[in-house]
């Protein structure tokens, strides 16, 4: 796991060392263990390293006969690829070296890789620079056209801090953020910066895009014969994925909630490890939301895991929220950033790698909204049919423009209605909210997050299942629950559980009038919302819809202080909002 950045150069362009040094500084939190630079007539590349695999010889850039590579992420089938290419002159034990050799035969290496990655390859033989992002979008990559050529980086803020693009904000994308909680598609909130889409490969020549490819994360698979066969096949594919995701030369642990997905990861890690699994669970000092720590501890005790309980209090949230929001340079106003950030801070004291359950719902149809969307007409309901501010009369213009990105994601014509609903989330919600949150909150502390459910073989299996093995008897993730019932019954997979929640609405309500006044006066909030309506909605933040709206407005005000104005976010929430 690392930070990467660089520029595919126009003919004759030269980049000064001060720009490369600025890119390294901006990405240092992603790779605190070292950095490397490579400059050729085609490209200038930088990488900051978080050393996980091949601690001794795995520094980047990596070099082949006619190419140089920098990468962010992990190639989990590194050992298998090396066995296939036993005749190649490997120089290191790095998991990113096989893609360098694969690129000699075909610059589009994505179909051969199992992993999470963003890669940049400077290819002297072809005269090109290739950028690639993994098919689920687990690892980020952003691009911008500059006077030097096509620049790229693991985080938008790096391109801005290096002076390669201006700090220009797209107000329409901020409205989308408020309405939806995340931003869709390739466009970001920064007018001059775009995302490489999940599964996208760009070939650049002379600083411009020559070719663009896109890979579907879901490949065809063979359907199991019946429920028993499905459970047995699921066991094999999940064990294989977790085993690969544990490959590491440094200590690792896991994030454990009270849910099905992380309990599944826990059971498999316990099976595969002789040492006790180290599991971290977050909870809150508030009675307004369910506390998952006791449920998680029951599962941890059943497999003999070491379980650490982390309590997050209201004072901690007010003190650190500007920092937490500040790490989300590509914004996702998901209040789960709060526990994710605190979990990562604690985990970094013991491990460099954590496994997490993200992706289980999307792979195995866990969300109730999928089943509602799959109902026959007229009982089906469109997912996210209403924006977070619809009907609240808070935004100056909260119209339908924000829906355009979701409409593009809904343009899926193959598969059942259940499959189409899952694919919609895999295209947008997963990479632009859940995985973005995981990446930024963990990398803020130099921790690598791994997601065994988001593996091409797991996806191949999951989407070969008939709908009835994914959703049955009012339950999503049916086959996953049946597997867990057999392998870790203490997790009570068929018990009705409350969704994971964070008590931000209760905390905001306790500071309603004071906070409402400060947020209403924030310049970006004044631009997009009606100040008198902002004050009014903060006065009733204990109402669920109002509480969500208040949280998003607070997030926006703090985010803009850091990434709109470019200010340091020193102090607590009230200090940052008071500063003008």
Coordinates of C-alpha atoms in Angstrom, one line a residue:
X1 CA 0.0 0.0 0.0
X2 CA 1.5 3.3 -1.1
X3 CA 1.0 6.6 -2.7
X4 CA 1.8 7.2 -6.3
X5 CA 1.9 10.2 -8.5
X6 CA 3.5 11.5 -11.7
X7 CA 3.1 13.1 -15.1
X8 CA 3.0 11.6 -18.5
X9 CA 5.0 14.3 -20.3
X10 CA 4.3 16.2 -23.4
X11 CA 7.2 16.3 -25.9
X12 CA 9.9 18.5 -24.6
X13 CA 8.3 19.1 -21.2
X14 CA 10.5 19.0 -18.1
X15 CA 9.3 18.9 -14.5
X16 CA 11.4 20.6 -11.8
X17 CA 12.5 18.7 -8.7
X18 CA 10.4 21.0 -6.5
X19 CA 7.2 19.6 -8.0
X20 CA 8.2 16.0 -7.5
X21 CA 9.3 16.8 -3.9
X22 CA 5.9 18.4 -3.3
X23 CA 4.1 15.3 -4.6
X24 CA 6.2 13.2 -2.2
X25 CA 5.4 15.4 0.7
X26 CA 1.6 15.4 -0.1
X27 CA 1.6 11.6 -0.2
X28 CA 4.0 10.9 2.7
X29 CA 1.1 9.7 5.0
X30 CA 0.3 6.9 2.5
X31 CA 3.9 5.7 2.5
X32 CA 5.9 6.6 5.6
X33 CA 8.6 3.9 5.0
X34 CA 10.4 5.5 2.1
X35 CA 10.1 7.2 -1.3
X36 CA 11.4 6.9 -4.9
X37 CA 11.6 8.9 -8.1
X38 CA 12.0 8.1 -11.7
X39 CA 12.3 10.6 -14.6
X40 CA 12.5 9.8 -18.3
X41 CA 11.7 11.7 -21.5
X42 CA 8.1 10.3 -21.3
X43 CA 7.3 10.4 -17.6
X44 CA 8.1 11.7 -14.1
X45 CA 7.1 9.2 -11.4
X46 CA 7.1 9.3 -7.6
X47 CA 6.1 6.7 -5.0
X48 CA 5.9 6.8 -1.2
X49 CA 6.1 3.3 0.3
X50 CA 4.2 1.5 3.1
X51 CA 6.3 -1.6 3.2
X52 CA 4.2 -4.8 3.5
X53 CA 5.7 -7.3 1.1
X54 CA 9.5 -7.8 0.5
X55 CA 10.7 -5.3 3.1
X56 CA 14.3 -5.6 2.0
X57 CA 14.2 -5.2 -1.8
X58 CA 10.7 -4.0 -2.6
X59 CA 11.4 -0.3 -2.9
X60 CA 9.9 1.4 -6.0
X61 CA 10.1 2.4 -8.8
X62 CA 10.7 -1.2 -10.0
X63 CA 12.7 -1.5 -13.2
X64 CA 12.7 -3.9 -16.1
X65 CA 14.7 -3.9 -19.3
X66 CA 12.7 -1.2 -20.9
X67 CA 10.1 -0.1 -18.3
X68 CA 9.6 1.4 -14.9
X69 CA 6.6 0.7 -12.6
X70 CA 5.1 2.4 -9.5
X71 CA 2.1 0.8 -7.7
X72 CA -0.3 1.3 -4.9
X73 CA -2.0 -1.7 -3.4
X74 CA -1.3 -5.5 -3.4
X75 CA -1.2 -8.1 -6.1
X76 CA -2.5 -11.2 -4.2
X77 CA -1.6 -13.7 -6.8
X78 CA 2.0 -12.6 -6.9
X79 CA 3.3 -16.1 -6.0
X80 CA 1.1 -17.8 -8.7
X81 CA 2.2 -15.3 -11.3
X82 CA 5.9 -15.9 -10.5
X83 CA 5.4 -19.6 -10.8
X84 CA 4.0 -19.1 -14.3
X85 CA 6.9 -16.9 -15.2
X86 CA 9.7 -18.9 -13.7
X87 CA 12.0 -18.1 -16.6
X88 CA 11.8 -14.3 -16.0
X89 CA 14.8 -12.6 -14.3
X90 CA 13.0 -11.3 -11.2
X91 CA 15.1 -8.9 -9.2
X92 CA 13.0 -8.5 -6.1
X93 CA 10.3 -10.3 -4.1
X94 CA 7.8 -7.4 -4.6
X95 CA 4.3 -8.3 -5.5
X96 CA 4.3 -5.5 -8.0
X97 CA 7.2 -7.0 -10.1
X98 CA 5.1 -9.6 -12.0
X99 CA 2.9 -6.8 -13.6
X100 CA 6.1 -5.2 -14.9
X101 CA 7.0 -8.4 -16.8
X102 CA 3.4 -9.0 -17.9
X103 CA 3.3 -5.6 -19.4
X104 CA 6.1 -6.6 -21.8
X105 CA 3.6 -8.9 -23.6
X106 CA 0.5 -6.8 -23.2
X107 CA 0.2 -3.3 -21.6
X108 CA -3.3 -4.1 -20.3
X109 CA -2.3 -6.3 -17.3
X110 CA -5.5 -6.0 -15.3
X111 CA -7.1 -9.3 -16.5
X112 CA -4.2 -11.3 -15.0
X113 CA -4.2 -9.7 -11.6
X114 CA -6.0 -10.6 -8.4
X115 CA -5.7 -7.7 -6.1
X116 CA -6.3 -4.1 -5.3
X117 CA -4.1 -1.7 -7.2
X118 CA -3.4 1.4 -9.1
X119 CA -0.4 1.2 -11.3
X120 CA 1.7 3.4 -13.6
X121 CA 4.1 1.9 -16.1
X122 CA 6.6 4.0 -18.1
X123 CA 7.2 1.8 -21.2
X124 CA 10.3 2.9 -23.2
X125 CA 9.8 0.2 -25.9
X126 CA 6.3 1.4 -26.8
X127 CA 6.8 5.0 -25.9
X128 CA 3.8 5.1 -23.7
X129 CA 2.7 5.5 -20.1
X130 CA 0.0 3.2 -18.8
X131 CA -2.3 3.8 -15.8
X132 CA -4.5 1.0 -14.5
X133 CA -7.0 0.8 -11.6
X134 CA -8.4 -2.5 -10.1
X135 CA -11.9 -3.5 -11.3
X136 CA -13.7 -2.8 -8.0
X137 CA -12.0 0.6 -7.5
X138 CA -10.5 -0.5 -4.2
X139 CA -7.4 1.7 -4.8
X140 CA -7.9 5.2 -6.1
X141 CA -6.2 7.1 -8.9
X142 CA -6.9 10.7 -10.1
X143 CA -5.9 12.5 -13.3
X144 CA -5.6 16.0 -14.6
X145 CA -4.5 17.7 -17.7
X146 CA -1.6 20.2 -17.0
X147 CA 0.8 22.3 -18.9
X148 CA 3.4 19.5 -18.5
X149 CA 1.0 16.7 -19.7
X150 CA -1.3 14.2 -18.0
X151 CA -0.7 14.3 -14.3
X152 CA -2.0 11.6 -11.9
X153 CA -2.0 10.9 -8.1
X154 CA -3.5 8.6 -5.5
X155 CA -5.2 11.7 -4.0
X156 CA -6.5 14.9 -5.6
X157 CA -4.9 17.0 -2.8
X158 CA -1.5 16.0 -4.0
X159 CA -2.1 17.4 -7.5
X160 CA -3.3 20.7 -5.9
X161 CA -0.5 20.9 -3.2
X162 CA 2.1 20.4 -6.0
X163 CA 0.7 23.3 -7.9
X164 CA -0.2 21.2 -10.9
X165 CA -3.9 22.3 -10.9
X166 CA -5.9 25.1 -9.3
X167 CA -8.1 24.6 -6.2
X168 CA -11.3 25.0 -8.2
X169 CA -14.6 23.5 -6.8
X170 CA -17.6 22.4 -8.8
X171 CA -20.7 23.6 -6.9
X172 CA -23.0 21.2 -8.7
X173 CA -20.9 18.2 -7.5
X174 CA -21.2 19.6 -3.9
X175 CA -25.0 19.6 -4.2
X176 CA -24.7 15.9 -5.4
X177 CA -22.6 15.2 -2.3
X178 CA -25.3 16.8 0.0
X179 CA -28.1 14.9 -1.7
X180 CA -26.5 11.6 -2.1
X181 CA -23.6 11.4 0.5
X182 CA -21.0 10.7 -2.2
X183 CA -20.1 11.9 -5.7
X184 CA -20.7 9.7 -8.8
X185 CA -18.8 9.0 -12.0
X186 CA -15.4 10.2 -13.2
X187 CA -15.9 13.9 -12.4
X188 CA -14.8 15.0 -8.9
X189 CA -15.7 18.0 -6.8
X190 CA -12.5 19.6 -8.2
X191 CA -13.2 21.0 -11.6
X192 CA -9.8 20.1 -13.1
X193 CA -9.5 16.6 -11.6
X194 CA -11.1 13.4 -12.7
X195 CA -11.1 9.8 -11.4
X196 CA -9.8 6.8 -13.2
X197 CA -12.9 4.6 -13.1
X198 CA -12.9 1.2 -11.5
X199 CA -11.3 -1.3 -13.9
X200 CA -10.1 1.4 -16.2
X201 CA -6.8 1.3 -18.1
X202 CA -5.4 4.5 -19.8
X203 CA -2.6 4.4 -22.4
X204 CA -1.0 7.8 -22.7
X205 CA 1.3 8.9 -25.5
X206 CA 3.1 12.3 -25.5
X207 CA 1.0 13.4 -22.5
X208 CA -2.4 12.6 -24.0
X209 CA -4.8 9.7 -23.9
X210 CA -4.3 7.3 -26.8
X211 CA -6.5 4.4 -25.6
X212 CA -9.1 3.8 -22.8
X213 CA -10.2 0.3 -21.7
X214 CA -12.7 -0.7 -19.0
X215 CA -12.9 -4.1 -17.2
X216 CA -16.1 -5.5 -15.6
X217 CA -15.4 -6.7 -12.1
X218 CA -17.8 -9.6 -12.5
X219 CA -16.8 -12.4 -14.7
X220 CA -19.1 -15.4 -15.7
X221 CA -19.0 -18.3 -13.4
X222 CA -20.5 -21.8 -13.2
X223 CA -23.7 -22.0 -11.1
X224 CA -23.7 -24.5 -8.2
X225 CA -26.2 -27.3 -8.4
X226 CA -28.1 -26.8 -5.1
X227 CA -27.8 -25.2 -1.7
X228 CA -25.4 -27.8 -0.2
X229 CA -23.2 -27.5 -3.3
X230 CA -23.3 -23.7 -3.0
X231 CA -22.2 -23.7 0.6
X232 CA -19.4 -26.1 -0.1
X233 CA -18.2 -24.0 -3.1
X234 CA -18.5 -20.8 -1.0
X235 CA -16.3 -22.3 1.6
X236 CA -13.6 -23.0 -0.9
X237 CA -13.7 -19.7 -2.7
X238 CA -13.8 -17.6 0.6
X239 CA -10.9 -19.6 2.2
X240 CA -8.9 -19.1 -0.9
X241 CA -9.5 -15.3 -0.9
X242 CA -8.8 -14.9 2.8
X243 CA -5.6 -16.9 2.5
X244 CA -4.4 -14.7 -0.3
X245 CA -5.5 -11.5 1.6
X246 CA -3.4 -12.6 4.6
X247 CA -0.1 -12.7 2.6
X248 CA 2.1 -10.2 4.3
X249 CA 5.6 -9.8 5.7
X250 CA 4.2 -7.6 8.6
X251 CA 1.6 -8.2 11.4
X252 CA -2.0 -8.1 10.4
X253 CA -5.4 -8.0 12.2
X254 CA -9.0 -7.3 11.3
X255 CA -11.9 -5.0 11.9
X256 CA -14.8 -6.8 13.5
X257 CA -18.4 -5.5 13.7
X258 CA -21.5 -7.3 14.9
X259 CA -22.4 -8.2 11.4
X260 CA -22.3 -11.2 9.0
X261 CA -19.5 -10.1 6.8
X262 CA -16.7 -9.5 9.3
X263 CA -17.8 -12.5 11.3
X264 CA -17.2 -14.6 8.2
X265 CA -13.7 -13.1 7.8
X266 CA -13.0 -13.8 11.5
X267 CA -14.0 -17.5 11.2
X268 CA -11.8 -18.0 8.2
X269 CA -8.8 -16.1 9.7
X270 CA -9.1 -18.3 12.8
X271 CA -9.2 -21.4 10.7
X272 CA -6.1 -20.3 8.7
X273 CA -3.9 -19.0 11.5
X274 CA -2.1 -20.8 14.3
X275 CA -1.8 -17.6 16.3
X276 CA -4.8 -15.8 17.7
X277 CA -6.5 -13.4 15.4
X278 CA -6.3 -9.7 16.6
X279 CA -9.8 -8.1 16.1
X280 CA -10.7 -4.5 16.7
X281 CA -14.3 -3.3 17.3
X282 CA -15.6 0.3 17.8
X283 CA -18.5 1.4 20.0
X284 CA -19.9 4.7 21.4
X285 CA -20.6 6.2 24.8
X286 CA -24.1 6.9 23.7
X287 CA -27.4 5.0 24.3
X288 CA -28.9 6.5 21.1
X289 CA -27.4 3.7 18.9
X290 CA -26.9 0.0 19.2
X291 CA -23.5 -1.1 20.6
X292 CA -21.9 -3.9 18.5
X293 CA -19.0 -4.6 20.9
X294 CA -20.7 -7.3 23.0
X295 CA -22.0 -9.1 19.8
X296 CA -18.5 -8.9 18.3
X297 CA -16.9 -10.2 21.5
X298 CA -19.2 -13.3 21.5
X299 CA -17.9 -14.2 18.0
X300 CA -14.3 -13.4 18.9
X301 CA -14.4 -15.5 22.1
X302 CA -15.9 -18.4 20.1
X303 CA -12.8 -18.7 17.9
X304 CA -10.3 -17.7 20.6
X305 CA -9.4 -14.3 19.0
X306 CA -7.8 -11.4 20.9
X307 CA -10.5 -8.8 20.9
X308 CA -9.9 -5.1 21.5
X309 CA -12.9 -2.8 22.3
X310 CA -12.5 0.9 21.3
X311 CA -14.9 3.4 22.8
X312 CA -15.5 6.7 20.9
X313 CA -17.0 9.5 22.9
X314 CA -18.6 12.8 22.0
X315 CA -15.7 14.9 23.1
X316 CA -13.3 12.7 21.0
X317 CA -15.5 13.3 18.0
X318 CA -15.7 17.1 18.4
X319 CA -11.9 17.3 18.9
X320 CA -10.9 15.1 15.9
X321 CA -13.7 15.6 13.4
X322 CA -11.9 18.3 11.4
X323 CA -8.9 16.0 11.0
X324 CA -11.1 13.1 10.0
X325 CA -13.1 15.1 7.4
X326 CA -9.8 16.7 6.3
X327 CA -8.4 13.3 5.2
X328 CA -11.4 12.9 2.8
X329 CA -10.1 15.1 0.1
X330 CA -12.4 13.3 -2.4
X331 CA -15.4 13.8 -0.1
X332 CA -17.8 11.1 1.1
X333 CA -20.1 12.4 3.8
X334 CA -20.5 8.9 5.4
X335 CA -20.5 9.2 9.2
X336 CA -18.8 5.8 9.3
X337 CA -15.6 7.7 8.6
X338 CA -15.6 8.5 12.4
X339 CA -15.2 4.9 13.7
X340 CA -13.0 3.9 10.7
X341 CA -10.5 6.7 11.5
X342 CA -10.4 5.8 15.2
X343 CA -10.1 2.1 14.5
X344 CA -7.2 2.7 12.2
X345 CA -5.5 5.0 14.7
X346 CA -5.6 2.2 17.3
X347 CA -4.8 -0.6 14.9
X348 CA -1.6 1.2 13.7
X349 CA -0.1 0.7 17.2
X350 CA -0.2 -3.1 16.7
X351 CA -0.4 -3.9 13.0
X352 CA 0.2 -2.5 9.5
X353 CA -2.6 -4.5 7.7
X354 CA -6.2 -5.1 8.6
X355 CA -8.8 -7.3 6.8
X356 CA -12.3 -5.9 6.6
X357 CA -15.8 -7.0 5.5
X358 CA -16.5 -4.3 2.9
X359 CA -18.2 -5.7 -0.2
X360 CA -20.1 -8.6 1.4
X361 CA -23.4 -6.8 1.0
X362 CA -22.8 -5.9 -2.6
X363 CA -21.5 -9.4 -3.5
X364 CA -24.3 -11.4 -1.8
X365 CA -27.3 -9.0 -1.9
X366 CA -27.3 -8.0 1.7
X367 CA -29.1 -4.7 1.6
X368 CA -32.9 -4.6 1.9
X369 CA -33.0 -2.0 -0.8
X370 CA -32.0 -4.6 -3.3
X371 CA -34.9 -6.8 -2.4
X372 CA -37.3 -3.8 -2.6
X373 CA -35.9 -2.9 -6.0
X374 CA -36.4 -6.5 -7.2
X375 CA -40.1 -6.6 -6.3
X376 CA -42.6 -7.0 -9.2
X377 CA -44.3 -3.8 -10.4
X378 CA -46.0 -1.8 -8.8
X379 CA -44.4 -2.8 -5.5
X380 CA -40.8 -2.2 -6.5
X381 CA -39.1 1.0 -5.3
X382 CA -36.2 2.7 -7.1
X383 CA -33.0 2.9 -4.9
X384 CA -32.1 6.4 -3.7
X385 CA -35.2 7.8 -5.4
X386 CA -35.1 10.8 -3.0
X387 CA -32.2 13.0 -2.1
X388 CA -31.2 13.7 1.5
X389 CA -32.5 17.2 1.2
X390 CA -35.6 16.6 -0.9
X391 CA -38.7 18.2 0.8
X392 CA -36.6 20.0 3.5
X393 CA -36.5 23.4 1.8
X394 CA -32.9 23.9 2.8
X395 CA -30.9 24.0 -0.4
X396 CA -31.2 27.0 -2.7
X397 CA -31.2 24.6 -5.7
X398 CA -31.5 20.9 -4.9
X399 CA -33.0 19.9 -8.2
X400 CA -32.6 16.8 -10.3
X401 CA -29.1 17.5 -11.7
X402 CA -27.6 15.4 -9.0
X403 CA -29.5 12.3 -10.2
X404 CA -27.6 12.1 -13.5
X405 CA -24.7 10.0 -12.1
X406 CA -27.1 7.4 -10.6
X407 CA -29.1 7.3 -13.9
X408 CA -25.9 6.3 -15.7
X409 CA -25.3 3.6 -13.1
X410 CA -28.8 2.3 -13.6
X411 CA -28.3 1.8 -17.3
X412 CA -27.7 -1.9 -16.8
X413 CA -29.8 -4.2 -19.0
X414 CA -28.5 -7.7 -18.2
X415 CA -29.2 -9.9 -15.2
X416 CA -32.2 -10.1 -12.9
X417 CA -33.6 -7.0 -11.1
X418 CA -31.7 -8.1 -8.0
X419 CA -28.5 -8.3 -10.0
X420 CA -29.1 -4.9 -11.6
X421 CA -29.6 -3.4 -8.1
X422 CA -26.3 -4.9 -6.9
X423 CA -24.5 -3.8 -10.0
X424 CA -25.7 -0.2 -9.5
X425 CA -24.1 -0.1 -6.0
X426 CA -20.9 -1.8 -7.3
X427 CA -20.5 0.9 -9.9
X428 CA -21.0 3.9 -7.7
X429 CA -21.7 3.5 -3.9
X430 CA -19.0 0.9 -3.4
X431 CA -16.0 2.7 -4.9
X432 CA -17.1 6.3 -4.2
X433 CA -18.3 5.9 -0.6
X434 CA -17.3 2.7 1.2
X435 CA -13.9 2.0 -0.4
X436 CA -13.0 5.7 -0.5
X437 CA -13.8 5.9 3.3
X438 CA -11.7 2.8 3.9
X439 CA -8.7 4.1 1.9
X440 CA -8.5 7.6 3.3
X441 CA -9.2 6.8 6.9
X442 CA -6.7 3.9 7.1
X443 CA -4.0 5.6 5.0
X444 CA -4.2 8.7 7.2
X445 CA -2.5 6.4 9.8
X446 CA -0.4 4.3 7.4
X447 CA -2.6 1.2 7.7
X448 CA -3.4 -1.0 4.7
X449 CA -7.0 -2.2 4.4
X450 CA -7.8 -5.4 2.6
X451 CA -11.3 -6.6 1.5
X452 CA -11.5 -10.4 0.8
X453 CA -15.1 -10.2 -0.5
X454 CA -13.9 -7.9 -3.3
X455 CA -12.0 -10.6 -5.1
X456 CA -12.6 -11.6 -8.7
X457 CA -13.1 -15.3 -7.8
X458 CA -15.5 -14.4 -5.0
X459 CA -17.4 -12.2 -7.4
X460 CA -17.5 -14.9 -10.1
X461 CA -19.0 -17.3 -7.6
X462 CA -21.4 -14.8 -6.0
X463 CA -22.9 -13.7 -9.3
X464 CA -23.3 -17.3 -10.5
X465 CA -25.8 -17.9 -7.7
X466 CA -29.5 -18.0 -8.5
X467 CA -31.4 -15.1 -6.8
X468 CA -32.9 -17.5 -4.3
X469 CA -29.5 -18.3 -2.8
X470 CA -28.7 -14.7 -2.4
X471 CA -32.1 -13.5 -1.0
X472 CA -34.6 -15.8 0.6
X473 CA -37.1 -15.7 3.5
X474 CA -36.7 -12.0 3.9
X475 CA -32.9 -12.3 4.3
X476 CA -30.2 -11.0 2.0
X477 CA -26.9 -12.9 1.9
X478 CA -28.8 -16.2 2.4
X479 CA -26.0 -18.6 1.4
X480 CA -23.5 -16.6 3.4
X481 CA -25.7 -16.8 6.5
X482 CA -26.1 -20.6 6.0
X483 CA -22.3 -20.9 5.8
X484 CA -21.9 -18.9 8.9
X485 CA -24.6 -20.9 10.7
X486 CA -22.4 -24.0 10.1
X487 CA -19.0 -22.4 10.8
X488 CA -19.6 -19.8 13.5
X489 CA -23.1 -20.2 14.9
X490 CA -22.3 -17.9 17.8
X491 CA -22.5 -15.0 15.3
X492 CA -26.3 -15.8 15.1
X493 CA -26.5 -15.2 11.4
X494 CA -30.3 -15.3 11.1
X495 CA -31.0 -13.0 14.0
X496 CA -32.5 -9.7 13.1
X497 CA -29.8 -7.2 13.7
X498 CA -29.8 -3.4 13.7
X499 CA -27.7 -1.7 11.1
X500 CA -24.4 -0.2 12.3
X501 CA -25.0 3.4 13.3
X502 CA -23.1 6.4 14.7
X503 CA -24.7 8.8 17.2
X504 CA -23.9 11.9 15.2
X505 CA -27.5 13.1 15.2
X506 CA -27.7 12.9 19.0
X507 CA -24.3 14.6 19.4
X508 CA -25.3 17.4 16.9
X509 CA -28.7 17.9 18.7
X510 CA -26.9 18.5 22.0
X511 CA -25.1 21.4 20.3
X512 CA -27.9 22.3 18.0
X513 CA -28.3 26.1 18.3
X514 CA -24.6 26.8 18.6
X515 CA -23.6 24.5 15.8
X516 CA -26.5 25.6 13.6
X517 CA -25.4 29.2 13.7
X518 CA -21.7 28.4 12.9
X519 CA -22.6 26.0 10.0
X520 CA -25.2 28.5 8.6
X521 CA -22.5 31.2 8.5
X522 CA -19.9 29.0 6.7
X523 CA -19.4 30.6 3.3
X524 CA -20.0 27.4 1.2
X525 CA -23.1 26.6 3.2
X526 CA -24.4 30.2 2.6
X527 CA -23.7 29.7 -1.1
X528 CA -25.7 26.4 -1.4
X529 CA -28.3 26.6 1.4
X530 CA -30.7 29.1 3.0
X531 CA -29.1 30.1 6.3
X532 CA -32.4 30.5 8.2
X533 CA -33.5 27.0 7.1
X534 CA -30.1 25.6 8.2
X535 CA -30.5 27.1 11.7
X536 CA -34.0 25.7 11.8
X537 CA -33.0 22.2 10.9
X538 CA -30.2 22.1 13.4
X539 CA -32.8 23.0 16.0
X540 CA -34.5 19.7 15.4
X541 CA -31.4 17.5 14.6
X542 CA -32.8 14.7 16.8
X543 CA -35.3 13.9 14.0
X544 CA -33.7 11.2 11.8
X545 CA -34.0 13.0 8.4
X546 CA -33.0 16.3 9.9
X547 CA -30.1 14.7 11.7
X548 CA -28.7 13.3 8.4
X549 CA -29.0 16.6 6.7
X550 CA -27.3 18.4 9.6
X551 CA -24.4 15.9 9.5
X552 CA -23.9 16.5 5.8
X553 CA -24.0 20.2 6.2
X554 CA -21.5 20.0 9.0
X555 CA -19.3 17.7 7.0
X556 CA -19.4 20.2 4.0
X557 CA -18.5 23.2 6.2
X558 CA -15.5 21.4 7.7
X559 CA -14.4 19.9 4.3
X560 CA -14.5 23.2 2.6
X561 CA -12.4 24.9 5.3
X562 CA -9.7 22.4 4.5
X563 CA -10.1 21.7 0.8
X564 CA -12.0 24.7 -0.5
X565 CA -9.9 27.4 1.3
X566 CA -6.8 25.2 1.7
X567 CA -6.5 26.0 5.4
X568 CA -4.9 23.9 8.0
X569 CA -7.6 22.4 10.3
X570 CA -6.1 23.1 13.7
X571 CA -8.4 22.9 16.7
X572 CA -11.8 21.3 17.3
X573 CA -15.0 21.6 15.3
X574 CA -15.9 24.9 16.9
X575 CA -12.5 26.4 16.4
X576 CA -12.4 25.5 12.7
X577 CA -16.0 26.8 12.1
X578 CA -15.3 30.0 14.0
X579 CA -12.2 30.9 12.0
X580 CA -12.8 33.2 9.1

